[in-house]
């Protein structure tokens, strides 16, 4: 199909914007690590470029067009993609505007919950990529279908240090946490990623969950701030990426949370 006819209803992205995309597209640029992995595992032959932060799959061999916040717009236009994939939170509106001004179709996702992710990924695969529902998405939906464990544990998930920033309300990671049986103690704050003091960081917290991205928390950097609170070091990709990693993330995170221990306590 050379493109959508003027009379045909154009597909709409997560923001409700009509996208005049060739279906299926032959050349796709992804500016979102999660979506890069989704395309690479579903229809790898169409992916022509991605950002430097697109680290999965590990053998991904496509051109890099800088980062999510500073993509090389000129080079992307030169690549003449049929579709560019963006995300409302990870990418800048200015870059979307510039690409569309160059008559490049841009598909923008908005994902704040696991249900959002499932629906958004299905819409992307069917309407934009024209490939149908991939097996990894079916497996992901099955993995996250069971209810959250009880009772809830009061938790904090830092995403940065100096200053301390934590996961707050209306975030994809916050919904992942809820489905893992965690209640984020800072979710009542108005910011999605509030800054907190060291005293606020630990107040009312029963479990500290430290991911290895975007800040790289390790055994020697992070647990020291929670001397009397069990700490779980977890894979950041499992906690924050929406895409093929969702198929295994729940089991991986559940196992990592089960290994939480007090700082300086020997691992079993």
Coordinates of C-alpha atoms in Angstrom, one line a residue:
X1 CA 0.0 0.0 0.0
X2 CA 1.6 3.3 -1.1
X3 CA -0.2 5.3 1.6
X4 CA -3.6 6.1 3.0
X5 CA -6.1 7.5 0.5
X6 CA -7.5 10.9 1.3
X7 CA -10.9 9.4 1.9
X8 CA -9.7 6.7 4.3
X9 CA -9.8 7.3 8.0
X10 CA -6.2 7.9 9.1
X11 CA -4.9 6.1 12.2
X12 CA -4.6 8.1 15.4
X13 CA -1.7 8.0 17.9
X14 CA -2.2 8.1 21.7
X15 CA -2.7 11.9 21.6
X16 CA -5.5 11.5 19.1
X17 CA -3.4 13.0 16.2
X18 CA -4.1 11.7 12.8
X19 CA -0.9 10.2 11.3
X20 CA -0.7 9.8 7.5
X21 CA 1.6 6.8 7.6
X22 CA 2.4 4.3 4.9
X23 CA 1.0 0.9 6.2
X24 CA 3.1 -1.1 6.6
X25 CA 6.0 1.4 6.8
X26 CA 9.3 0.4 5.2
X27 CA 11.5 2.8 7.1
X28 CA 11.0 3.6 10.8
X29 CA 13.1 5.8 13.2
X30 CA 12.5 5.2 16.9
X31 CA 13.4 7.9 19.5
X32 CA 12.1 5.8 22.4
X33 CA 14.1 2.9 23.8
X34 CA 11.1 0.8 24.7
X35 CA 9.6 1.2 21.3
X36 CA 12.9 0.6 19.6
X37 CA 13.0 -2.8 21.3
X38 CA 9.4 -3.5 20.3
X39 CA 10.0 -2.8 16.6
X40 CA 13.4 -4.6 16.6
X41 CA 11.8 -7.8 17.9
X42 CA 8.6 -7.5 15.8
X43 CA 9.6 -6.2 12.4
X44 CA 13.4 -5.6 12.5
X45 CA 13.7 -5.1 8.8
X46 CA 12.0 -1.7 8.9
X47 CA 14.1 -0.1 11.7
X48 CA 16.7 2.2 10.2
X49 CA 17.7 4.4 13.2
X50 CA 17.4 4.9 16.9
X51 CA 18.9 6.9 19.8
X52 CA 22.1 6.2 21.7
X53 CA 19.9 5.2 24.7
X54 CA 18.3 2.4 22.7
X55 CA 20.3 -0.5 24.2
X56 CA 18.0 -3.4 23.5
X57 CA 18.2 -5.8 21.9
X58 CA 21.9 -6.1 22.6
X59 CA 22.8 -6.7 19.0
X60 CA 20.9 -3.8 17.6
X61 CA 22.8 -2.5 14.6
X62 CA 21.1 0.6 13.3
X63 CA 22.2 4.2 12.8
X64 CA 22.2 6.4 15.9
X65 CA 20.6 9.8 15.8
X66 CA 21.8 11.2 19.2
X67 CA 19.6 11.1 22.3
X68 CA 15.9 11.3 23.2
X69 CA 16.1 14.9 24.2
X70 CA 18.5 16.1 21.4
X71 CA 17.8 14.0 18.3
X72 CA 19.6 14.9 15.1
X73 CA 16.5 16.2 13.3
X74 CA 18.4 17.1 10.1
X75 CA 19.8 13.6 9.8
X76 CA 16.4 12.0 10.6
X77 CA 14.9 14.0 7.7
X78 CA 17.7 12.9 5.4
X79 CA 16.8 9.3 6.2
X80 CA 13.4 9.9 4.8
X81 CA 11.5 7.6 7.2
X82 CA 7.9 6.6 6.7
X83 CA 7.4 6.9 10.4
X84 CA 9.1 8.3 13.5
X85 CA 8.2 7.0 16.9
X86 CA 8.1 9.3 19.9
X87 CA 6.7 9.5 23.5
X88 CA 5.1 12.4 25.2
X89 CA 7.3 12.2 28.3
X90 CA 10.6 11.1 26.8
X91 CA 10.8 13.4 23.7
X92 CA 10.4 17.1 23.2
X93 CA 7.3 18.6 21.6
X94 CA 9.5 20.9 19.6
X95 CA 11.2 18.0 17.9
X96 CA 7.8 16.5 17.0
X97 CA 6.7 19.8 15.5
X98 CA 9.9 20.1 13.5
X99 CA 9.6 16.6 12.0
X100 CA 6.0 17.2 11.1
X101 CA 6.9 20.5 9.5
X102 CA 9.2 18.5 7.3
X103 CA 6.3 16.2 6.3
X104 CA 7.6 13.3 8.3
X105 CA 4.8 11.2 9.9
X106 CA 5.3 11.1 13.7
X107 CA 3.5 8.7 16.1
X108 CA 3.4 9.8 19.7
X109 CA 2.7 7.5 22.6
X110 CA 1.4 8.4 26.1
X111 CA 1.8 5.7 28.7
X112 CA 1.2 6.2 32.4
X113 CA -0.1 2.7 33.4
X114 CA 0.4 -0.9 32.4
X115 CA -3.0 -0.9 30.8
X116 CA -2.0 2.2 28.8
X117 CA 1.1 0.3 27.6
X118 CA -0.8 -2.8 26.5
X119 CA -3.4 -0.7 24.5
X120 CA -0.8 1.7 23.1
X121 CA 1.5 -1.1 21.9
X122 CA -1.4 -3.0 20.3
X123 CA -2.5 0.1 18.5
X124 CA 1.0 0.8 17.3
X125 CA 1.6 -2.7 16.0
X126 CA -1.8 -2.9 14.3
X127 CA -2.5 0.5 13.0
X128 CA 1.0 2.1 12.5
X129 CA 3.2 -0.9 11.8
X130 CA 0.6 -3.2 10.2
X131 CA 2.0 -6.3 11.8
X132 CA -0.7 -7.5 14.1
X133 CA -0.3 -8.4 17.8
X134 CA 3.1 -9.9 18.5
X135 CA 3.6 -12.9 20.8
X136 CA 5.6 -10.9 23.3
X137 CA 2.6 -8.6 23.8
X138 CA 0.2 -11.5 24.4
X139 CA 2.7 -12.9 27.0
X140 CA 3.0 -9.5 28.7
X141 CA -0.8 -9.2 29.0
X142 CA -0.9 -12.6 30.6
X143 CA 2.0 -11.9 33.0
X144 CA 0.3 -8.7 34.4
X145 CA -3.2 -10.1 34.5
X146 CA -3.1 -11.5 38.1
X147 CA -4.0 -9.1 41.0
X148 CA -1.4 -7.4 43.1
X149 CA -0.1 -9.3 46.1
X150 CA -1.3 -8.3 49.6
X151 CA -0.7 -6.7 52.0
X152 CA 0.8 -3.6 50.5
X153 CA 4.2 -2.4 51.5
X154 CA 5.1 1.3 51.9
X155 CA 7.9 1.9 49.5
X156 CA 10.0 4.5 47.9
X157 CA 11.6 4.3 44.4
X158 CA 14.4 6.9 43.9
X159 CA 15.3 7.8 40.3
X160 CA 18.1 10.3 41.2
X161 CA 20.5 11.3 43.9
X162 CA 21.9 14.7 44.7
X163 CA 19.2 15.9 44.8
X164 CA 17.0 13.0 45.7
X165 CA 14.1 12.5 43.2
X166 CA 11.5 9.8 43.6
X167 CA 8.7 8.2 41.6
X168 CA 5.4 10.0 42.4
X169 CA 1.9 10.0 41.0
X170 CA 0.5 9.2 37.6
X171 CA 3.6 7.4 36.3
X172 CA 4.1 4.1 34.5
X173 CA 6.7 3.0 37.1
X174 CA 4.2 3.9 39.9
X175 CA 1.6 1.6 38.3
X176 CA 4.2 -1.2 38.0
X177 CA 4.9 -0.7 41.7
X178 CA 1.3 -0.9 42.7
X179 CA 0.9 -4.1 40.7
X180 CA 3.8 -5.5 42.6
X181 CA 2.1 -4.8 46.0
X182 CA 3.9 -1.5 46.8
X183 CA 2.4 1.7 48.0
X184 CA 4.6 4.7 47.1
X185 CA 4.7 7.0 50.1
X186 CA 5.3 10.1 48.0
X187 CA 2.5 9.5 45.5
X188 CA 0.3 12.1 47.3
X189 CA 2.6 14.9 46.2
X190 CA 1.6 17.0 43.1
X191 CA 4.8 16.3 41.2
X192 CA 5.2 13.1 39.1
X193 CA 8.8 12.9 40.2
X194 CA 9.1 15.0 43.4
X195 CA 12.4 16.2 45.0
X196 CA 12.6 15.2 48.6
X197 CA 15.0 15.8 51.5
X198 CA 16.9 13.0 53.1
X199 CA 14.5 13.0 56.0
X200 CA 11.5 12.9 53.7
X201 CA 13.2 10.1 51.7
X202 CA 12.9 7.5 54.4
X203 CA 9.8 8.7 56.4
X204 CA 7.2 6.0 56.6
X205 CA 9.1 3.7 54.2
X206 CA 9.2 -0.1 54.7
X207 CA 11.1 -0.9 51.6
X208 CA 13.5 1.0 49.3
X209 CA 13.6 0.0 45.7
X210 CA 16.7 1.1 43.9
X211 CA 16.9 0.7 40.1
X212 CA 20.0 0.9 38.0
X213 CA 18.6 3.6 35.7
X214 CA 18.3 6.5 35.1
X215 CA 20.6 6.8 38.2
X216 CA 22.9 3.8 38.5
X217 CA 22.2 2.7 42.1
X218 CA 24.6 -0.1 43.3
X219 CA 25.5 -2.0 46.4
X220 CA 27.9 0.9 47.3
X221 CA 25.8 3.8 46.1
X222 CA 22.3 4.1 47.4
X223 CA 21.7 1.6 50.2
X224 CA 23.7 3.8 52.6
X225 CA 20.8 6.3 52.6
X226 CA 18.6 3.6 54.1
X227 CA 20.6 2.1 57.1
X228 CA 17.6 0.6 58.8
X229 CA 15.3 -0.1 55.9
X230 CA 15.4 -3.2 53.6
X231 CA 16.7 -2.4 50.2
X232 CA 16.0 -4.1 46.9
X233 CA 18.3 -3.4 43.9
X234 CA 16.3 -4.0 40.8
X235 CA 16.8 -3.8 37.0
X236 CA 15.7 -0.4 35.8
X237 CA 14.6 -1.6 32.4
X238 CA 12.1 -4.1 34.1
X239 CA 10.7 -1.2 36.2
X240 CA 10.5 1.5 33.6
X241 CA 10.4 0.1 30.1
X242 CA 7.2 -0.7 28.3
X243 CA 7.6 -3.2 25.5
X244 CA 8.9 -6.7 25.2
X245 CA 10.5 -6.5 28.6
X246 CA 7.0 -6.5 30.1
X247 CA 6.7 -10.2 29.3
X248 CA 9.3 -11.1 31.9
X249 CA 9.4 -7.9 34.1
X250 CA 6.9 -9.1 36.7
X251 CA 8.7 -12.3 37.6
X252 CA 12.1 -10.6 37.6
X253 CA 11.0 -7.7 39.8
X254 CA 9.1 -10.0 42.2
X255 CA 12.3 -12.1 42.7
X256 CA 14.4 -9.0 43.2
X257 CA 12.0 -7.6 45.7
X258 CA 12.0 -10.9 47.6
X259 CA 15.8 -10.6 48.0
X260 CA 15.6 -7.2 49.7
X261 CA 17.8 -6.9 52.8
X262 CA 19.2 -4.4 55.2
X263 CA 22.3 -2.6 54.1
X264 CA 25.5 -4.4 55.2
X265 CA 23.5 -7.6 55.8
X266 CA 25.1 -10.5 54.0
X267 CA 23.1 -11.9 51.1
X268 CA 21.7 -15.4 51.6

